[in-house]
Coordinates of C-alpha atoms in Angstrom, one line a residue:
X211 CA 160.4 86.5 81.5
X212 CA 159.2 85.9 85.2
X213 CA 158.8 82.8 86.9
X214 CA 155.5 82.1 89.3
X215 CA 156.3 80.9 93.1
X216 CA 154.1 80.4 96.1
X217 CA 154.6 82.5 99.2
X218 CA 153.3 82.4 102.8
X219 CA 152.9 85.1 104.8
X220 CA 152.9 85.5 108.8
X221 CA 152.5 88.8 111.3
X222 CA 155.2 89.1 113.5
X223 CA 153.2 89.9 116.7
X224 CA 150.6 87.7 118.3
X225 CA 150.5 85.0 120.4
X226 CA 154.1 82.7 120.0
X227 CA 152.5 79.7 120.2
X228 CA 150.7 80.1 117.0
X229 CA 153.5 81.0 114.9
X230 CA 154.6 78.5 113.0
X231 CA 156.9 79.9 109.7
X232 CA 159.8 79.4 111.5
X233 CA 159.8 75.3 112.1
X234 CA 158.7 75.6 108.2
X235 CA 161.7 77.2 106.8
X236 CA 164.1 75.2 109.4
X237 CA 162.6 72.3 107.6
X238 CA 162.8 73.1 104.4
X239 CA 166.5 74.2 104.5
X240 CA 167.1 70.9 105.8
X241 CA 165.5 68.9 103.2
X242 CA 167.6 71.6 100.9
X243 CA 170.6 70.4 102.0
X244 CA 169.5 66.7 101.9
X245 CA 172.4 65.0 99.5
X246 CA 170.9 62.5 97.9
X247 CA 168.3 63.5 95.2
X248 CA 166.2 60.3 95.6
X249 CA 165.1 61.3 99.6
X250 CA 164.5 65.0 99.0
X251 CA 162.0 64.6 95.3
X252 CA 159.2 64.9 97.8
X253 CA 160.0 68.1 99.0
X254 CA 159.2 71.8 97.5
X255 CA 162.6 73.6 97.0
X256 CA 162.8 76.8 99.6
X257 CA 163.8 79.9 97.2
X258 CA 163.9 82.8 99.7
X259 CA 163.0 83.8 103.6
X260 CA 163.0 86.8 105.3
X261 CA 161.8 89.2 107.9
X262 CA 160.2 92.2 107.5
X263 CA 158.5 95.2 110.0
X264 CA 155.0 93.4 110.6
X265 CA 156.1 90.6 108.7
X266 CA 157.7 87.2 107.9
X267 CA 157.7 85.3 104.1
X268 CA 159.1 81.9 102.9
X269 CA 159.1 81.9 99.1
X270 CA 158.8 78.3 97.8
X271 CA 158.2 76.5 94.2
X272 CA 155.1 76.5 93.7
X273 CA 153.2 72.8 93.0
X274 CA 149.2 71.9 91.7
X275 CA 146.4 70.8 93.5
X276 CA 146.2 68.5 96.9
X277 CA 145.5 64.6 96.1
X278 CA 142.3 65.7 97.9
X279 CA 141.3 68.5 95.8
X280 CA 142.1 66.2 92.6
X281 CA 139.7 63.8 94.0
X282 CA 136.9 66.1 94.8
X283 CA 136.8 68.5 92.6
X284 CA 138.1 67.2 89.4
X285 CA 138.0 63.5 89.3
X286 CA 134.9 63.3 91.6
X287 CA 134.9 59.9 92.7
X288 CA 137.7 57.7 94.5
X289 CA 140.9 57.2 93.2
X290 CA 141.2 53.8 91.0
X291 CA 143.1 51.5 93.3
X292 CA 146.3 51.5 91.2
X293 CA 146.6 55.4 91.8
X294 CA 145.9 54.9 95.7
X295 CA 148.3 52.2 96.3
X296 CA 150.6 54.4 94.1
X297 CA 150.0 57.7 95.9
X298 CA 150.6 55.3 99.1
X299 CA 154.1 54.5 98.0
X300 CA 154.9 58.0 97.5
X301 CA 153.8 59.5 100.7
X302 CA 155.3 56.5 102.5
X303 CA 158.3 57.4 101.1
X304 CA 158.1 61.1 101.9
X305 CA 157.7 60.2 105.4
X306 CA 160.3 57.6 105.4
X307 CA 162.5 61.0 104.2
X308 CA 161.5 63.0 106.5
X309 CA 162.0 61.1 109.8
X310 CA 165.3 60.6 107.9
X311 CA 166.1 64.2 109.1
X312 CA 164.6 63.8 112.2
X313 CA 161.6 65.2 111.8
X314 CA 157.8 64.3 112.7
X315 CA 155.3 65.8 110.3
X316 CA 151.9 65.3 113.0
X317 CA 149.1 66.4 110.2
X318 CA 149.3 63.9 107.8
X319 CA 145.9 64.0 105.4
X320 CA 145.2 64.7 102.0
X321 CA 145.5 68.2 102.1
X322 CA 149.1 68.4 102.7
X323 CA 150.1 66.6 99.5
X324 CA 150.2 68.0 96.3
X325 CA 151.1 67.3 92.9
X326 CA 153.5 69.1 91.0
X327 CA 153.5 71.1 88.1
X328 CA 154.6 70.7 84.4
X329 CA 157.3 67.7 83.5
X330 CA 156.5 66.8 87.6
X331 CA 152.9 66.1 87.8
X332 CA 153.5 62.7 88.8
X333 CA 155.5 63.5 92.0
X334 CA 154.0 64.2 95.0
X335 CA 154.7 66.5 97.7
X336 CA 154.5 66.4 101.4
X337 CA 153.5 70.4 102.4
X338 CA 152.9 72.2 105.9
X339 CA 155.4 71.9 108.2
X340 CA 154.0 74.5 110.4
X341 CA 153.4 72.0 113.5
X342 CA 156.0 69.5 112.7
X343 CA 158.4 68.5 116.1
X344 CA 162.1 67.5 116.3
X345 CA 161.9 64.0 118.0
X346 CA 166.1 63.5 117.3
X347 CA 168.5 64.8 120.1
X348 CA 170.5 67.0 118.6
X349 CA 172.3 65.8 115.3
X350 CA 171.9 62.6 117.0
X351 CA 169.8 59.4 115.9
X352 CA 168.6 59.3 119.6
X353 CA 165.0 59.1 120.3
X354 CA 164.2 61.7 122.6
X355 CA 162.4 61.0 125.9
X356 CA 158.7 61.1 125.5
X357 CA 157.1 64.2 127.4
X358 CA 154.6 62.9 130.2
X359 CA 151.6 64.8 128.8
X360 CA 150.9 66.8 125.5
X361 CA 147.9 68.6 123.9
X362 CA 146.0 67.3 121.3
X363 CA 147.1 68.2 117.9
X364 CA 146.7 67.5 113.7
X365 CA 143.6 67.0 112.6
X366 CA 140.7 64.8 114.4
X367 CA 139.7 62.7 111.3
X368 CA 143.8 61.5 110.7
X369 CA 144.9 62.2 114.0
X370 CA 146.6 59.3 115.9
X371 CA 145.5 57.4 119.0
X372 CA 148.5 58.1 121.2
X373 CA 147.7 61.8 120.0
X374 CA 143.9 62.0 121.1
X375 CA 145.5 60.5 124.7
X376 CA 147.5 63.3 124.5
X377 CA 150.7 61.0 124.6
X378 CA 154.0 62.0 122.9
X379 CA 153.9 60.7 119.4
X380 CA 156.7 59.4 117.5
X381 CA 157.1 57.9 114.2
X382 CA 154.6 54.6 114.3
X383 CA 151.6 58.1 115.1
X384 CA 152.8 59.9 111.4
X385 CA 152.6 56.1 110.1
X386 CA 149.0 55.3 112.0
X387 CA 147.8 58.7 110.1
X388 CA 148.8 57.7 106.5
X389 CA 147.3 54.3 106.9
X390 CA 143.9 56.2 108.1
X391 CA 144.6 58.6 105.0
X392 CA 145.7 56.0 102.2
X393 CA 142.2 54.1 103.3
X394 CA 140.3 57.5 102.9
X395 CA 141.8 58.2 99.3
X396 CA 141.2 54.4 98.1
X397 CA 137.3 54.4 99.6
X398 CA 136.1 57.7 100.5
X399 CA 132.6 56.7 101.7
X400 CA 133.9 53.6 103.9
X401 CA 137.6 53.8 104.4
X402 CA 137.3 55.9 107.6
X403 CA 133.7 55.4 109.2
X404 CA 134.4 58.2 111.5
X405 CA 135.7 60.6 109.1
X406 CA 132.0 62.8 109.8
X407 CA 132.0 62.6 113.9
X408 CA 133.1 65.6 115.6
X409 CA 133.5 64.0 119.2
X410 CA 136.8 63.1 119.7
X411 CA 136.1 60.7 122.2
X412 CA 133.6 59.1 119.8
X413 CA 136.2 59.4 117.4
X414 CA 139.0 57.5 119.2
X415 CA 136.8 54.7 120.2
X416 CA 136.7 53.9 116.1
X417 CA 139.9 54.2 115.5
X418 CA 140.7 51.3 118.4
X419 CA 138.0 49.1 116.9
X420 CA 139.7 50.1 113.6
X421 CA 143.1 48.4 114.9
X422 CA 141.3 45.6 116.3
X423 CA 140.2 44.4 112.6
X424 CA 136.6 44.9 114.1
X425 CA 135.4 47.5 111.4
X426 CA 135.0 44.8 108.1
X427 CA 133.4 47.9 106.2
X428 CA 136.2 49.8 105.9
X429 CA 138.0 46.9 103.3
X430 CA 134.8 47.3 101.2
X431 CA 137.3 48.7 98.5
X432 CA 141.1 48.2 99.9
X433 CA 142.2 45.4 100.1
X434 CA 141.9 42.9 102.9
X435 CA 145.7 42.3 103.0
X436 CA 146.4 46.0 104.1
X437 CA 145.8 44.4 107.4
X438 CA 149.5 43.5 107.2
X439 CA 150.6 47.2 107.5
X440 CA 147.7 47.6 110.3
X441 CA 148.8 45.3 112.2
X442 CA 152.7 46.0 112.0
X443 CA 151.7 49.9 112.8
X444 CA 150.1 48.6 115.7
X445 CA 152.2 46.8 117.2
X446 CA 155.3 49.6 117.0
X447 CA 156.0 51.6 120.1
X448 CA 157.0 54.9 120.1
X449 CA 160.6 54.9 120.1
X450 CA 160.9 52.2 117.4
X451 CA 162.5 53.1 114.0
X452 CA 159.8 51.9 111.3
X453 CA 160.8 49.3 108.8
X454 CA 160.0 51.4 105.9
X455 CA 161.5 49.0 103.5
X456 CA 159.2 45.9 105.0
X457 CA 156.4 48.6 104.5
X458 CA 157.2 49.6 100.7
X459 CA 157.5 45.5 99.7
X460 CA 154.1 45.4 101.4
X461 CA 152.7 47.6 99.1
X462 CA 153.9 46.1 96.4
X463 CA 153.0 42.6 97.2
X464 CA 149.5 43.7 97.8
X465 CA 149.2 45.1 94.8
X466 CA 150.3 41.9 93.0
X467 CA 148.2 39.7 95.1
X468 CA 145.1 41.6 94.2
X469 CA 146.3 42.2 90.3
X470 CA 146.8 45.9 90.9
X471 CA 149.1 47.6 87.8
X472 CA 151.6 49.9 90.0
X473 CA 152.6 51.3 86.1
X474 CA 149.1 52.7 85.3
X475 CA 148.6 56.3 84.0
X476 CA 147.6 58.2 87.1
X477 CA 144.1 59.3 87.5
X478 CA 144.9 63.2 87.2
X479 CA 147.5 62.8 84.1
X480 CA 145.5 64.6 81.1
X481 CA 143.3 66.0 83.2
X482 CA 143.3 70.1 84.7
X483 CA 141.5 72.7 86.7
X484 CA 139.4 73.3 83.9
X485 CA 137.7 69.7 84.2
X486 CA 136.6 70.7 87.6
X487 CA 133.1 69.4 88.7
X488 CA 130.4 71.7 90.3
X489 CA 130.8 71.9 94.4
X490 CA 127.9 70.3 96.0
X491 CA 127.8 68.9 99.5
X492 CA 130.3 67.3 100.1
X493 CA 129.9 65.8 103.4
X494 CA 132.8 67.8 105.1
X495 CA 132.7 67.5 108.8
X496 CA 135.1 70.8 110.2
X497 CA 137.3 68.6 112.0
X498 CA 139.3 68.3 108.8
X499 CA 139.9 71.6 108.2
X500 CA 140.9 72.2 111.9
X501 CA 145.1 72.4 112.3
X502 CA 146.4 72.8 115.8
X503 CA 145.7 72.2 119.2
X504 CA 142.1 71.5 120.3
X505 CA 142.7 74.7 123.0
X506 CA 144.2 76.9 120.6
X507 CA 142.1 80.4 119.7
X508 CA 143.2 80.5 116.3
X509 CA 141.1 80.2 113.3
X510 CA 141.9 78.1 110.4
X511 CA 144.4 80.0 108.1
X512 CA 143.8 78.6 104.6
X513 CA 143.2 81.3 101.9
X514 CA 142.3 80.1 98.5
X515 CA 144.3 81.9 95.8
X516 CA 143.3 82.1 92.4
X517 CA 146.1 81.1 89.6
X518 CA 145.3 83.8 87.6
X519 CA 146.6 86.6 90.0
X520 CA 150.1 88.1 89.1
X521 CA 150.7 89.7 92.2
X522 CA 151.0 89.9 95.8
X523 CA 149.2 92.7 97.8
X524 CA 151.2 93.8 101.6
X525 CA 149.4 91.1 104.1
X526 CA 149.5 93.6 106.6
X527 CA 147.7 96.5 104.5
X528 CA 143.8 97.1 106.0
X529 CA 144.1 94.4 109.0
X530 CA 143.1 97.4 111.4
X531 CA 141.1 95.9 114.6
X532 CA 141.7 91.9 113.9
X533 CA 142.6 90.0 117.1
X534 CA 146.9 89.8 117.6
X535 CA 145.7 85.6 117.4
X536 CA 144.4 86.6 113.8
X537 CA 147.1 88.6 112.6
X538 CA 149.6 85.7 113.5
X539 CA 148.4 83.4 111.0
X540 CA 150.0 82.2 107.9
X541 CA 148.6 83.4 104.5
X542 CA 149.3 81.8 101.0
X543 CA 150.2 84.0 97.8
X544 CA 151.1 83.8 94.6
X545 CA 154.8 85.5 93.8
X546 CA 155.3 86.5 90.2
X547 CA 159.0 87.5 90.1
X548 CA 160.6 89.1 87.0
X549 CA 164.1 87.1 86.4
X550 CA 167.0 86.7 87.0
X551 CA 166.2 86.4 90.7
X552 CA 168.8 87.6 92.9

């Protein structure tokens, strides 16, 4: 009998600032210890960590495709609007427990939620803590004090105002980047009109018009009442502790108000890998594949595993003459372990 995990991977040496297991793990063993069941179902449970010569692991449950995969790949067309507004609800409310611990997530899109597996295909998971920031003092609920300047960091599509100005972003910026996201999974072609500029200046300048209710287009498909939630995101400031309950009855008055079953089947239920649709263009601009800060010399990380494999090979075997930058980057695996486990 063996059970099947998911494991990252990251080389010890290279440059520090591109390290990133370690703020993973610290936040996973919080949400771990996290006493009520109810604020940690969002979370993947952290089975093992550890350190070897050349390399560091984190060992995790594994869970099924990214809400953006499912829509790509295997639905192939937007979500119905009773699965958006119900994936909205759930990764509100993995934010909402994640602040909780005093945490700031910073690359909130549809690749870093995932469905799970088996009995919980209906959960969702927030994933990829790798750039997430502390904005608590200490064991505190104390705010700390904003830092005058930061680099830009996240993703440029998602990415919040105050984090293209390269201002300190608090809570309202992981907010501002779930209501660009929950508009992207509900209308793919209109939700986000800048979603295929790479300029980041360009880019910014939509997103103001965006909060200025001066983009009509983009409630082609959601409804014209998420203004509400626009407009309360707007006006929050950076220290201000969201009202995520006003923003979970908003939900679920804008689904009533526009007829919207919050109970429906979800799109994916019944539906698996195998249903995939053939890749064709899909209109993918590389700023959403792009993690990190605009200066940084990494490359994107992201290895596509295949469920089929059964085992792990060393990450460090055959990396002779890649860049120290390179070899500090975090790999995914899959982790067939016999059991019992420890």
């Amino acid at each position: 009998m063996f059970q099947i995990y998911a494991m990252k991977t990251e080389m010890v040496d290279g440059d520090k600032r591109n390290l990133r297991l370690k703020i993973e793990v610290h936040v996973l063993t919080l949400c771990l210890n996290i006493d009520a069941p109810t604020r940690k179902q969002h979370f993947v449970e952290l089975i093992d960590r550890g350190k070897k010569e050349k390399f560091k692991f984190l060992v995790m449950t594994l869970v099924g495709s990214t809400i953006d995969d499912i829509r790509r790949n295997i639905l192939g067309r937007n979500y119905s609007k009773s699965t958006g507004m119900q994936l909205a609800q759930q990764t509100l409310q993995s934010l909402s427990d994640l602040h909780n611990i005093g945490y700031l997530h910073r690359d909130i899109k549809p690749q870093n939620f995932a469905i799970g597996l088996g009995e919980h295909e209906k959960t969702v998971y927030v994933l990829d803590f790798g750039i997430a920031r502390k904005f608590t003092v200490g064991n505190t609920k104390q705010v700390k004090a904003p830092r005058l300047r930061v680099k830009f960091i996240g993703t440029i599509r998602f990415a919040s105002r105050a984090c293209h100005r390269c201002i300190e972003q608090g809570r309202k910026d992981d907010l501002e980047a779930w209501i660009y996201m929950v508009f992207d999974l509900i209308d793919y072609e209109d939700g986000i009109q800048w979603k295929r500029l790479p300029d980041k200046n360009q880019v910014v300048r939509y997103k103001d018009r965006f909060f200025a209710l001066k983009l009509p287009k983009c409630y082609r498909i959601v409804p014209k009442e998420f203004r509400r939630l626009v407009h309360y995101v707007n006006s929050m400031n950076y220290a201000e502790e969201p009202d995520y309950v006003y923003m979970t009855h908003s939900l679920r008055s804008i689904a009533r108000e526009n007829n919207i079953d919050m109970d429906r089947k979800l799109d994916w239920i019944g539906k698996s890998s195998k249903d995939r649709i053939p890749s064709g263009d899909d209109s993918e601009s590389s700023d959403n594949v792009k993690t990190g800060s605009s200066d940084s010399a990494s490359e994107d990380s992201r290895v596509k595993v295949k469920r089929k494999s059964k085992s792990v090979k060393s990450p460090h075997k055959g990396r002779k003459g890649i860049s120290s930058t390179q070899r500090s980057t975090v790999r995914f695996h899959l982790l067939r372990i016999n059991l019992p486990f420890r």
